[in-house]
Every structure is written in C-alpha cells, then in structure tokens.
Coordinates of C-alpha atoms in Angstrom, one line a residue:
Chain A
M151 CA -10.3 6.7 51.4
K152 CA -9.3 3.0 51.9
H153 CA -12.1 2.1 49.5
T154 CA -10.8 4.2 46.6
K155 CA -7.4 2.5 46.9
A156 CA -9.2 -0.9 46.6
V157 CA -11.1 0.3 43.6
V158 CA -7.9 1.4 41.9
F159 CA -6.3 -1.9 42.8
V160 CA -9.1 -3.9 41.2
A161 CA -9.4 -1.5 38.2
C162 CA -5.7 -2.2 37.4
L163 CA -6.6 -5.9 37.0
V164 CA -9.3 -5.2 34.4
P165 CA -6.9 -5.6 31.4
L166 CA -5.9 -9.0 32.7
A167 CA -9.5 -10.0 33.3
W168 CA -10.3 -8.9 29.7
L169 CA -7.6 -11.2 28.5
F170 CA -9.2 -14.1 30.2
W171 CA -12.6 -13.1 28.9
L172 CA -11.2 -13.0 25.3
A173 CA -9.5 -16.4 25.8
N174 CA -12.9 -17.9 26.6
T175 CA -14.9 -16.1 23.9
P176 CA -15.3 -17.8 20.5
G177 CA -13.5 -16.0 17.7
V178 CA -11.4 -16.3 14.6
G179 CA -8.8 -19.1 15.1
G180 CA -10.7 -20.5 18.1
S181 CA -10.9 -17.7 20.6
G182 CA -11.1 -14.0 21.0
L183 CA -7.3 -14.0 21.1
G184 CA -7.4 -14.3 17.3
A185 CA -5.5 -16.4 14.7
N186 CA -2.1 -15.9 16.4
P187 CA -3.0 -16.0 20.1
Q188 CA 0.7 -16.3 21.2
E189 CA 1.5 -13.0 19.4
F190 CA -1.7 -11.4 20.7
L191 CA -1.0 -12.2 24.3
N192 CA 2.6 -10.9 24.1
R193 CA 1.7 -7.7 22.4
Y194 CA -1.3 -7.0 24.6
L195 CA 0.6 -7.5 27.8
G196 CA 3.5 -5.4 26.5
Q197 CA 1.2 -2.6 25.5
W198 CA -0.4 -2.5 28.9
A199 CA 2.9 -2.6 30.6
L200 CA 3.9 0.5 28.7
K201 CA 0.5 2.2 29.5
F202 CA 1.1 1.6 33.2
L203 CA 4.6 3.0 33.0
I204 CA 3.2 6.1 31.3
M205 CA 0.5 6.4 34.0
A206 CA 3.2 6.2 36.7
I207 CA 5.1 9.1 35.2
A208 CA 1.9 11.1 34.5
I209 CA 1.1 11.5 38.2
T210 CA 3.7 14.2 38.9
P211 CA 2.7 16.3 35.9
A212 CA -1.0 15.9 36.9
R213 CA -0.2 17.4 40.2
K214 CA 2.1 20.1 38.8
L215 CA -0.3 21.2 36.0
F216 CA -3.7 20.6 37.5
G217 CA -3.0 20.4 41.2
W218 CA -4.3 16.8 41.5
S219 CA -2.1 16.0 44.4
G220 CA -4.5 13.2 45.5
L221 CA -3.2 11.0 42.8
T222 CA 0.2 10.7 44.4
R223 CA -1.0 8.1 46.8
Y224 CA -1.6 5.7 43.9
R225 CA 1.8 6.2 42.3
R226 CA 3.5 3.2 44.0
M227 CA 0.6 0.9 43.2
I228 CA 0.6 2.0 39.5
G229 CA 4.3 1.6 39.3
L230 CA 4.1 -1.9 40.8
Y231 CA 1.3 -2.8 38.4
A232 CA 3.6 -1.6 35.5
F233 CA 6.2 -4.1 36.8
F234 CA 3.5 -6.8 37.1
Y235 CA 2.5 -6.4 33.4
V236 CA 6.1 -6.3 32.3
V237 CA 6.7 -9.6 34.1
L238 CA 3.6 -11.1 32.5
H239 CA 4.8 -9.8 29.1
V240 CA 8.2 -11.4 29.5
T241 CA 6.6 -14.6 30.9
S242 CA 4.4 -14.9 27.9
Y243 CA 7.5 -14.5 25.7
V244 CA 9.4 -17.2 27.5
V245 CA 6.6 -19.6 28.1
I246 CA 4.2 -19.3 25.2
D247 CA 6.2 -17.7 22.4
Q248 CA 9.5 -19.5 22.9
T249 CA 8.3 -22.5 25.0
F250 CA 11.4 -22.3 27.2
N251 CA 13.8 -22.5 24.3
W252 CA 16.6 -20.9 26.2
P253 CA 19.2 -21.0 23.5
E254 CA 16.8 -19.2 21.2
I255 CA 15.9 -16.7 23.9
W256 CA 19.6 -16.0 24.6
Q257 CA 20.2 -15.4 20.8
D258 CA 17.2 -13.1 20.7
I259 CA 18.6 -11.0 23.6
L260 CA 22.0 -10.8 22.0
K261 CA 20.9 -10.3 18.4
R262 CA 17.5 -8.7 18.2
N263 CA 18.1 -5.1 19.2
F264 CA 14.5 -4.5 20.3
I265 CA 14.7 -7.5 22.6
T266 CA 18.0 -6.3 24.0
V267 CA 16.4 -2.9 24.8
G268 CA 13.4 -4.7 26.3
M269 CA 15.6 -6.8 28.6
V270 CA 17.5 -3.7 29.8
C271 CA 14.1 -2.2 30.8
L272 CA 13.2 -5.3 32.7
L273 CA 16.5 -5.4 34.6
A274 CA 16.3 -1.7 35.4
L275 CA 12.8 -2.1 36.7
I276 CA 13.7 -4.8 39.2
P277 CA 15.5 -2.6 41.7
L278 CA 12.6 -0.1 41.5
A279 CA 10.1 -2.8 42.2
I280 CA 11.9 -4.3 45.2
T281 CA 12.4 -0.9 46.8
S282 CA 8.8 0.2 46.4
N283 CA 7.9 -0.2 50.0
N284 CA 8.2 1.9 53.2
A285 CA 10.9 -0.4 54.7
M286 CA 13.2 0.1 51.8
I287 CA 12.6 3.8 51.6
R288 CA 13.7 4.0 55.3
R289 CA 16.7 1.8 54.7
L290 CA 18.0 3.7 51.7
G291 CA 17.0 7.1 53.0
G292 CA 14.9 9.5 51.0
R293 CA 17.6 11.0 48.9
A294 CA 19.2 7.7 47.8
W295 CA 15.8 6.3 47.2
R296 CA 14.7 9.2 45.0
N297 CA 17.9 9.1 43.0
L298 CA 17.4 5.4 42.4
H299 CA 13.9 5.9 41.2
K300 CA 15.0 8.6 38.7
L301 CA 15.9 5.5 36.6
I302 CA 12.3 5.5 35.5
Y303 CA 13.0 8.6 33.3
A304 CA 15.3 6.3 31.3
I305 CA 13.2 3.2 31.5
V306 CA 10.0 4.6 30.0
P307 CA 11.5 6.1 26.9
L308 CA 13.5 2.9 26.4
A309 CA 10.4 0.8 26.7
C310 CA 8.8 3.0 24.1
L311 CA 11.9 2.6 21.9
H312 CA 11.5 -1.2 22.3
F313 CA 7.9 -0.9 21.1
F314 CA 8.9 1.4 18.1
M315 CA 11.7 -1.0 17.1
M316 CA 9.5 -4.1 17.3
R317 CA 7.1 -2.7 14.7
K318 CA 8.0 -3.2 11.0
G319 CA 8.7 0.1 9.3
I320 CA 7.9 3.5 10.9
Q321 CA 4.5 3.2 12.5
M322 CA 2.2 5.8 14.0
E323 CA 1.3 4.2 17.3
P324 CA 4.7 4.0 18.9
L325 CA 5.3 7.6 17.9
V326 CA 2.1 8.7 19.6
Y327 CA 3.3 6.9 22.8
G328 CA 6.7 8.6 22.4
A329 CA 5.2 12.0 22.1
I330 CA 3.1 11.5 25.2
I331 CA 6.2 10.3 27.1
A332 CA 8.3 13.3 25.9
A333 CA 5.6 15.7 27.0
L334 CA 5.3 14.1 30.5
L335 CA 9.0 14.3 31.0
M336 CA 9.2 17.9 29.8
V337 CA 6.7 19.0 32.3
R338 CA 9.3 18.2 34.9
L339 CA 11.6 20.8 33.4
I340 CA 9.1 23.6 34.2
P341 CA 10.6 25.3 37.2
R342 CA 8.7 24.6 40.4
R343 CA 6.4 27.4 41.5
K344 CA 7.3 29.0 44.8
Q345 CA 5.5 27.3 47.6
Q346 CA 2.4 29.3 48.5
G347 CA 1.6 29.1 52.1
S348 CA 1.7 25.8 53.7
N349 CA 1.9 22.4 52.2
P350 CA -1.5 21.0 53.1
S351 CA -0.7 17.4 52.6
G352 CA 2.1 17.6 55.1
R353 CA 4.1 15.2 53.1
P354 CA 7.4 16.1 51.6
R355 CA 7.1 16.9 47.9
S356 CA 8.5 14.3 45.7
L357 CA 10.0 14.6 42.3
Chain B
M132 CA -21.6 32.8 -2.5
F133 CA -21.9 29.1 -2.1
Y134 CA -20.6 26.6 -4.6
K135 CA -21.1 22.9 -4.2
K136 CA -18.1 20.7 -4.6
Q137 CA -19.1 17.9 -6.9
K138 CA -17.7 14.5 -6.1
S139 CA -17.5 11.6 -8.5
W140 CA -20.0 9.7 -6.5
D141 CA -22.4 12.6 -6.2
M142 CA -25.8 11.2 -7.3
S143 CA -27.1 14.4 -8.7
A144 CA -24.2 14.6 -11.0
S145 CA -24.8 11.2 -12.5
G146 CA -28.5 11.7 -12.7
L147 CA -29.2 8.9 -10.3
K148 CA -31.9 9.1 -7.7
A149 CA -31.6 7.5 -4.4
S150 CA -34.5 5.2 -5.3
D151 CA -32.4 3.8 -8.2
I152 CA -29.9 2.3 -5.9
T153 CA -30.3 -1.3 -4.9
P154 CA -30.8 -1.6 -1.2
K155 CA -27.6 -3.1 0.3
N156 CA -29.3 -6.1 1.8
L157 CA -30.7 -7.0 -1.6
F158 CA -27.3 -6.5 -3.2
D159 CA -25.7 -8.7 -0.6
N160 CA -28.4 -11.4 -1.1
R161 CA -27.6 -11.3 -4.8
R162 CA -24.0 -11.8 -4.2
Q163 CA -24.7 -14.6 -1.8
F164 CA -27.0 -16.1 -4.4
I165 CA -24.2 -15.9 -7.0
A166 CA -21.8 -17.5 -4.6
R167 CA -24.2 -20.3 -3.8
A168 CA -25.2 -20.8 -7.4
G169 CA -21.6 -20.9 -8.5
K170 CA -20.9 -23.6 -6.0
S171 CA -23.9 -25.8 -7.0
A172 CA -24.9 -25.2 -10.6
A173 CA -22.5 -26.5 -13.1
G174 CA -21.6 -24.4 -16.0
L175 CA -23.6 -21.4 -15.0
G176 CA -22.3 -18.5 -17.1
L177 CA -21.8 -15.5 -14.8
G178 CA -20.5 -13.2 -17.5
L179 CA -17.5 -12.3 -15.4
G180 CA -15.0 -13.8 -17.8
L181 CA -13.5 -16.1 -15.2
G182 CA -12.7 -19.1 -17.4
S183 CA -13.1 -21.8 -14.8
I184 CA -15.7 -20.2 -12.6
A185 CA -18.6 -22.2 -11.3
G186 CA -18.8 -25.8 -12.4
G187 CA -19.4 -28.0 -9.4
Q188 CA -18.3 -27.9 -5.8
A189 CA -14.9 -26.4 -5.4
L190 CA -12.4 -28.6 -3.6
F191 CA -12.0 -26.4 -0.6
A192 CA -15.1 -24.3 -0.8
N193 CA -15.9 -22.7 2.5
P194 CA -19.6 -22.6 3.2
G195 CA -19.2 -20.3 6.2
A196 CA -17.4 -17.6 4.3
A197 CA -18.4 -14.3 5.6
Q198 CA -17.5 -12.3 2.5
A199 CA -19.6 -12.4 -0.6
A200 CA -16.9 -14.2 -2.6
I201 CA -17.6 -16.0 -5.8
A202 CA -16.9 -19.7 -6.2
L203 CA -13.9 -20.5 -8.3
K204 CA -12.7 -23.9 -9.4
G205 CA -9.3 -24.8 -10.6
K206 CA -7.8 -28.0 -11.7
P207 CA -6.1 -29.6 -8.7
N208 CA -2.3 -29.6 -9.3
M209 CA -1.4 -33.0 -8.0
A210 CA 2.2 -32.0 -7.4
H211 CA 1.0 -29.4 -4.8
T212 CA -1.6 -31.0 -2.6
L213 CA -1.7 -31.3 1.2
K214 CA -0.4 -34.8 0.8
S215 CA 2.5 -34.0 -1.4
L216 CA 3.4 -31.2 1.0
G217 CA 3.4 -33.6 3.9
E218 CA 1.1 -31.3 5.9
P219 CA -1.7 -32.6 8.0
E220 CA -4.2 -29.8 7.4
L221 CA -5.0 -26.5 5.8
T222 CA -4.9 -23.3 7.8
S223 CA -8.5 -22.4 8.5
Y224 CA -10.2 -20.1 6.1
D225 CA -11.0 -17.8 9.0
A226 CA -7.4 -17.5 10.1
A227 CA -6.2 -17.0 6.5
T228 CA -8.7 -14.2 5.8
N229 CA -8.7 -12.4 9.2
Y230 CA -5.0 -12.3 10.0
N231 CA -3.3 -10.4 7.2
N232 CA -0.4 -8.1 6.5
F233 CA -1.7 -5.7 3.8
Y234 CA -0.5 -2.2 4.9
E235 CA -2.6 -0.6 2.2
F236 CA -5.5 -1.3 4.5
G237 CA -3.7 -0.6 7.8
T238 CA -0.8 -2.1 9.8
G239 CA -2.7 -4.2 12.3
K240 CA -3.4 -7.8 11.5
S241 CA -7.2 -7.3 11.5
D242 CA -7.1 -4.0 9.8
P243 CA -7.2 -5.4 6.3
V244 CA -10.4 -7.5 6.9
E245 CA -12.1 -4.5 8.5
N246 CA -10.9 -1.8 6.1
A247 CA -11.1 -3.7 2.8
V248 CA -14.8 -4.5 3.1
D249 CA -15.9 -1.9 0.6
F250 CA -13.0 -2.3 -1.8
E251 CA -14.4 -3.0 -5.2
P252 CA -11.9 -5.2 -7.2
T253 CA -13.9 -5.1 -10.5
P254 CA -13.4 -3.9 -13.1
W255 CA -9.7 -4.4 -13.0
T256 CA -6.9 -3.8 -15.5
V257 CA -3.3 -4.6 -15.5
V258 CA -0.7 -2.5 -17.5
V259 CA 2.0 -4.6 -19.1
D260 CA 5.0 -2.6 -20.2
G261 CA 8.7 -2.4 -20.7
A262 CA 10.8 -4.9 -22.7
V263 CA 7.9 -7.0 -24.0
A264 CA 6.5 -7.9 -27.4
N265 CA 2.8 -7.6 -26.3
P266 CA 2.5 -4.5 -24.1
G267 CA -0.8 -3.0 -23.3
T268 CA -3.6 -2.6 -20.8
Y269 CA -5.1 -6.0 -20.1
D270 CA -8.5 -6.5 -18.7
Y271 CA -8.3 -8.9 -15.7
S272 CA -10.1 -11.7 -17.7
D273 CA -7.9 -11.2 -20.8
L274 CA -4.8 -11.7 -18.7
I275 CA -6.1 -14.8 -16.8
R276 CA -8.6 -16.4 -19.0
P277 CA -6.3 -18.0 -21.7
H278 CA -4.6 -20.1 -19.0
Q279 CA -5.4 -23.1 -17.0
L280 CA -6.7 -22.2 -13.6
E281 CA -5.1 -24.5 -11.0
E282 CA -5.6 -25.3 -7.4
R283 CA -2.3 -25.6 -5.5
V284 CA -1.7 -26.0 -1.8
Y285 CA 1.4 -24.1 -0.7
R286 CA 3.1 -23.3 2.5
F287 CA 3.1 -19.6 3.1
R288 CA 5.8 -18.2 5.3
C289 CA 5.8 -14.6 6.7
V290 CA 9.1 -12.9 7.6
E291 CA 7.5 -12.4 11.0
A292 CA 8.1 -16.1 11.7
W293 CA 4.5 -17.3 11.3
S294 CA 3.2 -19.6 8.5
M295 CA 0.1 -21.0 7.0
V296 CA -0.9 -23.7 4.5
V297 CA -3.2 -22.3 1.9
P298 CA -5.1 -23.7 -1.1
W299 CA -4.5 -21.0 -3.8
L300 CA -6.2 -20.8 -7.2
G301 CA -4.3 -19.2 -10.0
V302 CA -2.4 -19.6 -13.2
S303 CA 1.2 -20.2 -13.8
L304 CA 3.1 -16.9 -13.9
G305 CA 5.5 -18.4 -16.4
D306 CA 2.7 -19.2 -18.8
V307 CA 1.4 -15.7 -18.7
I308 CA 4.9 -14.2 -19.2
A309 CA 5.5 -16.6 -22.1
R310 CA 2.3 -15.3 -23.8
L311 CA 3.4 -11.7 -23.2
E312 CA 6.7 -12.5 -24.9
P313 CA 9.4 -10.6 -23.0
L314 CA 12.3 -9.3 -25.1
S315 CA 15.8 -10.7 -24.7
N316 CA 16.9 -7.8 -22.6
A317 CA 14.1 -8.4 -20.0
R318 CA 16.1 -9.8 -17.1
Y319 CA 13.6 -8.9 -14.3
V320 CA 9.9 -8.6 -13.9
A321 CA 8.6 -5.8 -11.7
F322 CA 5.1 -5.7 -10.1
Q323 CA 3.1 -2.8 -8.7
T324 CA 0.1 -2.7 -6.4
L325 CA -2.8 -0.3 -7.0
H326 CA -2.1 3.2 -5.6
D327 CA -5.4 4.8 -4.7
P328 CA -5.6 6.2 -1.2
E329 CA -9.4 6.7 -1.5
R330 CA -9.8 2.9 -2.0
M331 CA -6.9 1.9 0.1
P332 CA -7.0 4.0 3.2
G333 CA -3.7 2.7 4.6
Q334 CA -2.0 4.6 1.8
N335 CA -2.9 7.8 3.6
G336 CA -0.6 6.9 6.4
F337 CA 3.2 7.0 6.3
G338 CA 5.8 4.3 6.8
L339 CA 6.0 2.8 3.4
D340 CA 6.6 4.5 0.0
W341 CA 3.5 3.9 -2.1
P342 CA 2.8 2.3 -4.4
Y343 CA 4.0 -1.1 -3.1
V344 CA 6.5 -2.6 -5.6
E345 CA 8.0 -6.0 -5.9
G346 CA 10.1 -7.9 -8.4
L347 CA 11.6 -11.2 -9.4
R348 CA 14.5 -12.3 -11.5
M349 CA 13.2 -13.6 -14.9
D350 CA 14.2 -17.2 -14.0
E351 CA 12.4 -16.9 -10.7
A352 CA 9.3 -15.6 -12.4
M353 CA 9.4 -18.4 -14.9
N354 CA 9.8 -21.1 -12.2
P355 CA 6.7 -23.4 -12.3
L356 CA 6.0 -22.6 -8.6
S357 CA 5.3 -18.9 -9.2
L358 CA 1.6 -18.5 -9.3
L359 CA -0.4 -15.5 -10.5
T360 CA -3.2 -16.0 -8.0
T361 CA -6.9 -15.1 -8.3
G362 CA -8.5 -17.2 -5.6
M363 CA -8.1 -19.2 -2.5
Y364 CA -10.2 -21.9 -0.7
G365 CA -12.4 -22.4 -3.8
E366 CA -13.3 -18.7 -4.1
T367 CA -12.1 -15.5 -5.6
L368 CA -9.5 -13.7 -3.5
P369 CA -11.1 -11.9 -0.6
N370 CA -10.2 -8.2 -0.7
Q371 CA -7.9 -8.4 2.3
N372 CA -5.9 -11.2 0.6
G373 CA -5.0 -9.1 -2.4
A374 CA -8.1 -9.1 -4.7
P375 CA -8.4 -9.5 -7.5
I376 CA -4.9 -10.6 -8.6
R377 CA -1.8 -11.2 -6.6
L378 CA 1.5 -13.1 -6.8
V379 CA 2.3 -16.2 -4.7
V380 CA 6.0 -17.2 -4.6
P381 CA 6.0 -19.9 -1.9
W382 CA 9.8 -20.2 -1.4
K383 CA 10.1 -16.5 -0.5
Y384 CA 8.9 -14.5 2.5
G385 CA 5.3 -13.4 2.2
Y386 CA 5.9 -9.8 1.3
K387 CA 7.4 -10.8 -2.0
S388 CA 3.9 -12.1 -2.9
I389 CA 2.6 -8.7 -3.9
K390 CA -1.2 -8.1 -3.8
S391 CA -3.7 -6.3 -6.0
I392 CA -1.4 -6.0 -9.0
V393 CA -2.0 -3.2 -11.5
R394 CA 1.3 -3.3 -13.4
I395 CA 3.7 -5.9 -14.7
S396 CA 6.9 -4.4 -16.2
F397 CA 9.7 -6.2 -17.9
V398 CA 13.0 -4.5 -17.1
E399 CA 16.7 -4.9 -17.6
D400 CA 17.9 -3.9 -14.2
Q401 CA 17.0 -5.2 -10.7
P402 CA 13.8 -3.3 -9.8
P403 CA 13.4 -1.5 -6.5
T404 CA 11.2 -3.4 -4.0
T405 CA 9.3 -1.8 -1.2
W406 CA 10.6 -3.5 2.0
N407 CA 14.1 -3.4 0.6
I408 CA 13.8 0.4 0.2
T409 CA 12.3 0.7 3.7
N410 CA 15.1 -1.3 5.4
P411 CA 17.8 -2.8 3.2
R412 CA 19.6 -4.4 6.1
E413 CA 16.5 -6.4 7.1
Y414 CA 14.9 -7.1 3.7
G415 CA 16.9 -8.1 0.7
F416 CA 15.7 -8.3 -3.0
Y417 CA 15.7 -12.1 -3.0
S418 CA 14.1 -12.7 0.4
N419 CA 14.2 -16.4 0.1
V420 CA 13.1 -18.3 3.2
N421 CA 16.3 -19.1 4.9
P422 CA 16.5 -20.5 8.4
L423 CA 20.3 -20.1 8.4
R424 CA 20.3 -16.4 8.0
S425 CA 19.8 -14.7 11.3
H426 CA 17.4 -11.8 10.7
P427 CA 17.9 -8.7 12.9
R428 CA 14.3 -8.7 14.0
W429 CA 13.2 -12.3 14.1
S430 CA 15.1 -15.6 14.3
Q431 CA 14.2 -17.3 11.0
A432 CA 15.2 -20.7 12.4
R433 CA 11.6 -21.5 13.6
E434 CA 8.1 -20.5 12.7
R435 CA 4.7 -20.5 14.4
R436 CA 2.1 -22.4 12.3
V437 CA -1.0 -20.3 12.7
G438 CA -3.7 -22.5 14.2
D439 CA -1.3 -24.5 16.5
G440 CA -2.3 -24.7 20.2
L441 CA -1.3 -22.0 22.6
F442 CA 1.6 -24.0 24.1
T443 CA 2.7 -25.7 21.0
A444 CA 6.4 -25.0 20.2
K445 CA 7.4 -23.3 17.0
R446 CA 8.4 -25.7 14.2
K447 CA 11.7 -25.7 12.4
T448 CA 11.7 -23.6 9.2
L449 CA 12.8 -25.4 6.1
M450 CA 15.3 -24.1 3.6
F451 CA 13.4 -22.3 0.8
N452 CA 10.3 -23.0 2.8
G453 CA 10.6 -26.7 1.9
Y454 CA 10.8 -26.0 -1.9
E455 CA 14.5 -26.6 -2.1
K456 CA 14.4 -29.2 -4.8
D457 CA 12.3 -26.9 -7.0
V458 CA 14.3 -23.7 -6.6
A459 CA 17.8 -24.4 -5.2
A460 CA 19.2 -24.6 -8.7
L461 CA 18.2 -20.9 -9.3
Y462 CA 20.8 -19.9 -6.8
T463 CA 23.7 -22.2 -7.4
G464 CA 27.0 -20.5 -6.5
M465 CA 25.3 -17.5 -4.8
D466 CA 26.1 -16.5 -1.3
L467 CA 22.6 -16.5 0.1
K468 CA 23.6 -14.6 3.2
K469 CA 24.9 -11.7 1.1
Y470 CA 22.1 -11.9 -1.4
H471 CA 19.4 -12.3 1.1

C-alpha cells in the first residue's frame, strides 16, 4: 500500500515533467512551449491547478456513487498538489509574465476582475494547505477542521469562474469544467444512505 | 426503402471516378513546384491574376514555409521598413503563422493553423455594395490587380497584450476605395468575413455572432496606412492568417484587421463590429492602440513581443502602436477613453 501512494505522488508530477520536456523540445518559436512561452506556461499551470482541485473534490462523490472508498487516502495529497500547481501558476505570472513588476501586478489585482477572483482563490487555499497535516487536525479538532475545509466548495467554483472570465467571449472549455464542478458538488446534496452494518475502514466518515 | 443523400462533393454525382483525382502527394508537389518556380523564375505567368506574382526572389521569402504558399512580390514601401520602424528584427515566419487568433477556425492559438489546412481560398469574390458608384461582385484579382502591390513592415498589436513585426504584402485600401467611388453619404466602410461553417469549422461553435464584421470610419479607411492585404513574408497569405484577403490597420488592435473578407459595404451610419457586440465595455468601435486606457482584462501599458526570451520584460506600448504622427490628426478633439 505504501507503494501505491508513492506511485500517485510521482504521477502527480507528470504534468510538470511534461513541461520541462516541452521546454527542451524544438518547436515553433524555439521550443515546444510555442510562440508565446510565457502565456503557455501560465495557462498550462493554471489549467492543471484547476484539474487537481477538481480531482480533490471528486473523491467523495467517487466513494458515494461507486463505493471507491480507497481513494480517500489520496485526497490530502491531491489537495496539496492542487495548491502546488496554483503556487507555480501564480509564480509564473509574477516572475515570467510580469517580471516582478509589482505596481503592474497590484493594478492587475485591483482592476482585472478575473485576476482579483484568482487572488481570492489563492488566499483562501493557503489556510487549507497549512492545515493539511495530522498535527493541525488534532490542534483544530475534527469539527473545526472540517468546517474550515468546506472553503473548498467556494474555491473550486471561483477558480473555474477565474478561468471563464480570463477567456475572451464565451468559450466552451471553461463551461465544461463548470458543469463537472457543479455535478461534483451536487452529488454531496444526495442524502447519505443509512449505514449498513459496520464501517469497514474504521475511519470516521468525512464530508 | 433506402435513398442516398447526395453531397456536393459526391464523386458519382459529378461523374468523377476516383482515378481521376490527382493523388495528394502529386498535388502537393505541384504546389511546392509553383512556390519554388515563383521564387526563382522571373515573370513566370501563373494565370492566377496576381499582378505582381513571381518575378524574382521576394524580399522576405521563407524557404522553410510549411504551407504550399505561392510567392508574391511587392514593391517595398520605403516608409515602412524594419529600419523606419526602428525595430531590430521581424517576428519569425513560424511564430506569425502558428500563433493566431482566428476564431473561425477555433479559439486556441494553434487551432487556426491546424484547422485551416484544407481551406481553399480560391476562387474568391468580394461583394461591394451600399453607397458606392461601382457596386458589384468582384473577383479577387479584379479587386487587387489594378493596384500597386507593396511590401510594408508593420507592428501588429493584439489586444491580448502581445505584438509582432510582420512584412505584409498588399494594396492601399484608400486606392481601392477611390476606384470604387463611394458616394458622398458613405461615412463608414463595413467589412464582413466569409460565413461558411463547412469551411470554417469554428463557426459551428458559439461565443461570437457570425459572420465576423468590422468597420472603419471613411477617413480611417482612406488613411495611407490602411492596407488591403493579400500576403506576408513574400508569399500569399496562409489560410490561418486570413487568406486570401484581409485588412491590416496597424494603429488599431489586431481584431480590427478583419480576415478572409467577402463583403465591403459603404454605409452612412457606424456599422456594428463583432467584438463590440460581444462585449461593448471591453471593445470599442475605434479600438485604437492606447496604453493610457486601462482595459478591464489586460493592462495595455505594456506588451510582450512574440519571440522575446522567456525572462524578457514586456515592452512599453506606444500610443497608436507607434503610428501617432500618421493617425493622431484623425482623432483631434475626441476623448479617446470614451471613444475607445
């Protein structure tokens, strides 16, 4: 079982490895990153951040609908990877897109609504990331910890809104992401089935 | 009972047999041959009605061009060269032809080059109508041929805050308009892109109202900078860049430079324009490059020059994209933040 966790850990790094592969592959504009590599990096990392956020909220529905309770043990790792890709996404914006032009960055946060929304997501994810360890769960207590982590139900739709607003006009892709997120959140409204027999995992059921 | 739906390309309907069709590789070879011949053999008549086609090595011919484009040579306009622009180099042909906004072929930057491969831009006609003395349906060559084909190097600035430096080939829009003889009540010129979802698959999607429409005030259209463009980098326009005929208005954001034009209308009132319809707060009718007007989506103060290194800072955007002395007089007394 230890091995599968290591496999998942490495698999989550594949999108990043692919980026390094593209950067070192010849292509239009010099590398596989294309003619506007700054834009490509930022979009790519942002999209993977959103995908990991969606994976994190897909685990409870997977258990509820298909009984795949084994996935729950990867949820923390997936959530932290989402944060990892969010941080890379924002770093690529600050370092590569804006080259540390802080006044411009500040203006962007204030004036470009999609960036404002993105920054709210980043800020809201920070407490979730730093409490994603056993020590913090103990310190906060299960109930407070669970309430804090309900923030994710606001963050993921907002992250998708950020994606939708970033695109020019009304585009299909962000709407598809939005529909998936809506479905994953709605599964949580289905009333929980009465517990049949014992709870084999022995762990308390989470949200 | 069966019945067979006949399609326009159905070979049995046209009496064609499969063996009558030129194998694709032979066809491609032929086009490559034409491209090469056009670049080397002076005065080779290709029967395509492009006045200045062939005739020696084009100034910016790209030998590595992937697409079977046809060499095109224009008289270099010495007022619009790399040197006069003060730019060190052209954007690479690869970048200019692989990184495109052309929603008719998809919204991704590499969608146009992928989805426009089979687009056939010939034959092509342009409808001229409205308040004009010489309306009609003009064949591509009839519209372009009477005019001097020029090569002009322009900055190209996208509203998404990236820019390029491109050697266009085209004819002065003002010359074409003068020949068409607009009537005195023609105050604007409206342009329309081809609307044909079978040939332009992006038009099957939603997001924009098709067909794509654009427009200029008459004095903007008559400005010597406005170029009715048929080529770039010494070749006919690649499909993804708006073949066979597009506008280039270098002091305005790129979306004003409408592609694959099928209609030019002379009108009295300001015509609707696609991005303005889609989001009037963000995209005005004028859409002049203006670093001082804060755009809700992108700061327009700076731009990324496509081709710059990964860690190169964006450069400052120039008022009217650097064409202030050519066009500022068009807007004297206008509040450019209101009329953005």
